[in-house]
GROMACS .gro file of C-alpha atoms in nm:
model
  197
    1MET     CA    1  -1.626   0.814   1.885
    2VAL     CA    2  -1.406   0.726   1.596
    3ALA     CA    3  -1.524   0.820   1.244
    4VAL     CA    4  -1.523   0.573   1.008
    5PRO     CA    5  -1.479   0.692   0.658
    6ALA     CA    6  -1.729   0.700   0.401
    7THR     CA    7  -1.714   0.429   0.142
    8PRO     CA    8  -1.636   0.583  -0.180
    9PRO     CA    9  -1.883   0.601  -0.487
   10PRO     CA   10  -1.780   0.322  -0.706
   11PHE     CA   11  -1.528   0.398  -0.980
   12VAL     CA   12  -1.678   0.494  -1.338
   13ALA     CA   13  -1.445   0.546  -1.645
   14ARG     CA   14  -1.597   0.670  -1.988
   15VAL     CA   15  -1.430   0.691  -2.313
   16GLU     CA   16  -1.464   0.942  -2.564
   17ARG     CA   17  -1.343   1.070  -2.894
   18VAL     CA   18  -1.148   1.406  -2.956
   19THR     CA   19  -1.117   1.649  -3.226
   20ALA     CA   20  -0.861   1.928  -3.325
   21ALA     CA   21  -1.113   2.178  -3.150
   22ASP     CA   22  -1.087   1.965  -2.880
   23LEU     CA   23  -0.642   2.001  -2.841
   24PRO     CA   24  -0.612   2.374  -2.920
   25TYR     CA   25  -0.290   2.436  -2.763
   26SER     CA   26  -0.206   2.049  -2.733
   27TRP     CA   27  -0.200   1.924  -3.062
   28ARG     CA   28  -0.094   2.045  -3.446
   29PRO     CA   29  -0.030   1.930  -3.783
   30GLY     CA   30   0.307   1.760  -3.766
   31CYS     CA   31   0.265   1.571  -3.404
   32PRO     CA   32   0.279   1.186  -3.420
   33VAL     CA   33  -0.070   1.100  -3.378
   34GLY     CA   34  -0.367   1.303  -3.471
   35PRO     CA   35  -0.704   1.363  -3.303
   36SER     CA   36  -0.862   1.032  -3.431
   37GLN     CA   37  -0.557   0.830  -3.219
   38LEU     CA   38  -0.663   0.997  -2.917
   39ARG     CA   39  -0.962   0.943  -2.689
   40ARG     CA   40  -1.053   1.188  -2.343
   41VAL     CA   41  -1.114   0.919  -2.009
   42ARG     CA   42  -1.307   1.067  -1.789
   43LEU     CA   43  -1.292   0.894  -1.441
   44ARG     CA   44  -1.342   0.942  -1.088
   45TYR     CA   45  -1.047   0.938  -0.835
   46LEU     CA   46  -1.004   1.073  -0.514
   47GLY     CA   47  -0.845   1.366  -0.411
   48PHE     CA   48  -0.587   1.448  -0.120
   49ASP     CA   49  -0.960   1.571   0.048
   50GLY     CA   50  -1.114   1.219   0.055
   51LYS     CA   51  -1.352   1.275  -0.156
   52PRO     CA   52  -1.458   1.158  -0.504
   53HIS     CA   53  -1.343   1.379  -0.804
   54LEU     CA   54  -1.421   1.336  -1.216
   55GLY     CA   55  -1.102   1.380  -1.379
   56ARG     CA   56  -1.002   1.407  -1.769
   57LEU     CA   57  -0.680   1.193  -1.914
   58VAL     CA   58  -0.614   1.238  -2.297
   59VAL     CA   59  -0.453   0.899  -2.413
   60SER     CA   60  -0.393   0.696  -2.719
   61VAL     CA   61  -0.707   0.473  -2.818
   62GLY     CA   62  -0.472   0.177  -2.796
   63VAL     CA   63  -0.375   0.243  -2.413
   64THR     CA   64  -0.763   0.340  -2.304
   65ARG     CA   65  -0.803  -0.038  -2.112
   66ASP     CA   66  -0.454   0.014  -1.961
   67VAL     CA   67  -0.558   0.335  -1.832
   68ILE     CA   68  -0.880   0.280  -1.667
   69ASP     CA   69  -0.750  -0.038  -1.493
   70VAL     CA   70  -0.470   0.187  -1.357
   71PHE     CA   71  -0.715   0.445  -1.197
   72ARG     CA   72  -0.943   0.171  -1.106
   73THR     CA   73  -0.672   0.033  -0.903
   74LEU     CA   74  -0.558   0.376  -0.745
   75TYR     CA   75  -0.950   0.451  -0.694
   76ARG     CA   76  -0.976   0.096  -0.468
   77ALA     CA   77  -0.660   0.144  -0.319
   78ARG     CA   78  -0.783   0.515  -0.202
   79PHE     CA   79  -0.433   0.645  -0.374
   80PRO     CA   80  -0.460   1.036  -0.366
   81ILE     CA   81  -0.445   1.298  -0.687
   82ARG     CA   82  -0.431   1.603  -0.680
   83GLN     CA   83  -0.627   1.724  -0.961
   84MET     CA   84  -0.675   1.540  -1.349
   85ARG     CA   85  -0.697   1.777  -1.606
   86PRO     CA   86  -0.631   1.819  -2.002
   87ILE     CA   87  -0.288   1.983  -2.056
   88ASP     CA   88  -0.479   2.209  -2.294
   89VAL     CA   89  -0.655   2.412  -1.946
   90PHE     CA   90  -0.256   2.504  -1.892
   91HIS     CA   91  -0.239   2.649  -2.291
   92GLY     CA   92   0.005   2.329  -2.332
   93SER     CA   93   0.214   2.426  -2.103
   94ASP     CA   94   0.407   2.146  -1.932
   95SER     CA   95   0.554   2.386  -1.662
   96ARG     CA   96   0.241   2.589  -1.546
   97SER     CA   97   0.095   2.193  -1.554
   98THR     CA   98   0.351   2.034  -1.338
   99ALA     CA   99   0.325   2.328  -1.133
  100ALA     CA  100  -0.010   2.302  -1.049
  101ASP     CA  101   0.061   1.967  -0.930
  102ASN     CA  102  -0.171   1.836  -1.209
  103THR     CA  103  -0.204   1.501  -1.365
  104SER     CA  104  -0.197   1.468  -1.752
  105ALA     CA  105  -0.133   1.302  -2.039
  106PHE     CA  106  -0.096   1.380  -2.411
  107ASN     CA  107   0.123   1.685  -2.487
  108CYS     CA  108   0.266   1.740  -2.859
  109ARG     CA  109   0.571   1.835  -2.682
  110TYR     CA  110   0.949   1.736  -2.716
  111ALA     CA  111   1.116   1.469  -2.446
  112VAL     CA  112   1.254   1.684  -2.162
  113ALA     CA  113   1.609   1.492  -2.134
  114PRO     CA  114   1.922   1.527  -2.237
  115GLY     CA  115   2.084   1.403  -2.621
  116PRO     CA  116   1.908   1.445  -2.947
  117LYS     CA  117   1.624   1.604  -2.998
  118HIS     CA  118   1.318   1.373  -3.024
  119TRP     CA  119   0.931   1.326  -2.947
  120SER     CA  120   0.817   1.269  -2.561
  121MET     CA  121   0.601   0.943  -2.563
  122HIS     CA  122   0.349   1.223  -2.434
  123ALA     CA  123   0.305   1.355  -2.790
  124PHE     CA  124   0.169   0.963  -2.832
  125GLY     CA  125  -0.085   0.975  -2.587
  126GLU     CA  126   0.119   0.686  -2.474
  127ALA     CA  127   0.290   0.847  -2.093
  128ILE     CA  128   0.117   1.021  -1.788
  129ASP     CA  129   0.297   1.247  -1.550
  130VAL     CA  130   0.110   1.118  -1.208
  131ASN     CA  131   0.113   1.419  -0.917
  132THR     CA  132   0.372   1.577  -1.047
  133VAL     CA  133   0.496   1.795  -0.720
  134GLU     CA  134   0.490   1.495  -0.502
  135ASN     CA  135   0.662   1.318  -0.785
  136PRO     CA  136   0.899   1.533  -0.937
  137TYR     CA  137   1.202   1.538  -1.225
  138ILE     CA  138   1.533   1.573  -1.078
  139GLN     CA  139   1.818   1.649  -1.321
  140SER     CA  140   2.151   1.711  -1.270
  141GLY     CA  141   2.027   1.802  -0.925
  142ARG     CA  142   1.738   2.017  -1.003
  143VAL     CA  143   1.414   1.953  -0.889
  144THR     CA  144   1.137   2.022  -1.138
  145PRO     CA  145   0.849   2.148  -1.080
  146ALA     CA  146   1.058   2.401  -0.821
  147ASN     CA  147   0.768   2.385  -0.606
  148ALA     CA  148   0.849   2.014  -0.512
  149GLN     CA  149   1.164   2.025  -0.388
  150ALA     CA  150   1.024   1.951  -0.038
  151TYR     CA  151   0.975   1.591  -0.193
  152ALA     CA  152   1.321   1.530  -0.343
  153ASP     CA  153   1.408   1.318  -0.055
  154ARG     CA  154   1.261   1.012  -0.194
  155SER     CA  155   1.272   0.821   0.158
  156ASN     CA  156   1.041   1.047   0.321
  157VAL     CA  157   0.723   0.902   0.213
  158ARG     CA  158   0.397   1.068   0.198
  159PRO     CA  159   0.106   1.025   0.043
  160GLY     CA  160   0.047   1.082  -0.360
  161MET     CA  161   0.392   0.986  -0.396
  162ALA     CA  162   0.542   0.707  -0.632
  163VAL     CA  163   0.779   0.475  -0.515
  164GLU     CA  164   0.919   0.143  -0.544
  165GLY     CA  165   0.699  -0.119  -0.403
  166GLY     CA  166   0.364   0.170  -0.372
  167VAL     CA  167   0.045   0.122  -0.559
  168LEU     CA  168   0.141   0.344  -0.784
  169VAL     CA  169   0.392   0.199  -0.939
  170ARG     CA  170   0.267  -0.174  -0.915
  171ALA     CA  171  -0.052  -0.038  -1.110
  172PHE     CA  172   0.142   0.038  -1.398
  173THR     CA  173   0.396  -0.241  -1.396
  174ARG     CA  174   0.090  -0.466  -1.406
  175VAL     CA  175  -0.038  -0.341  -1.704
  176GLY     CA  176   0.324  -0.316  -1.866
  177TRP     CA  177   0.401   0.048  -1.838
  178GLY     CA  178   0.749   0.106  -1.732
  179TRP     CA  179   0.843   0.405  -1.458
  180GLY     CA  180   1.074   0.729  -1.504
  181GLY     CA  181   1.201   0.657  -1.111
  182ARG     CA  182   1.429   0.370  -1.198
  183TRP     CA  183   1.609   0.591  -1.442
  184GLN     CA  184   1.981   0.623  -1.361
  185GLY     CA  185   2.105   1.003  -1.314
  186SER     CA  186   1.786   1.177  -1.416
  187PRO     CA  187   1.516   1.027  -1.263
  188ASP     CA  188   1.126   1.143  -1.341
  189TYR     CA  189   0.954   1.051  -1.051
  190GLN     CA  190   0.561   1.121  -1.214
  191HIS     CA  191   0.630   0.964  -1.532
  192PHE     CA  192   0.489   0.637  -1.685
  193SER     CA  193   0.471   0.539  -2.035
  194THR     CA  194   0.418   0.190  -2.255
  195ASN     CA  195   0.822   0.180  -2.327
  196GLY     CA  196   0.957   0.308  -2.005
  197ARG     CA  197   1.093   0.641  -2.214
   0.00000   0.00000   0.00000
């Protein structure tokens, strides 16, 4: 007898204010936005185990509706997410967060890109990295995080991957966000942002 998958509980999302105390590692004076311009979005997502979980993303107050729309679409499509915790859980370390396959948003840091030093869109709360192992950043042949090597081959599509025409990319495109997977020469498959950078 074939088991019928259980219908997951309804999608839920709640927007909350944050303070500097909530962002001990990801924010500091001199960052391009302050805590008053950020919000924590608590939302339900489906894990790779097929079960519902509650996650948290810290984003700009101006994009909370976009974020809720995107993750509602992913939830309804049963797109799996490994985990979703603020970067402060990883003491603000982008490398620790990405190696843990964590989906996160705000982090007051500079862009990991060639050229002059400039703020990442994460520093504005207007970028989200999704399933960072399944969707690595590839620059000059180097795969980041290192444990994402198996996902450098984008032709072998597996659950949780961001692919052209797939539900993840379409969900962000629908709200007007750009995808780093389209960057020439150094694709960042995990990265989605309001301005595509």
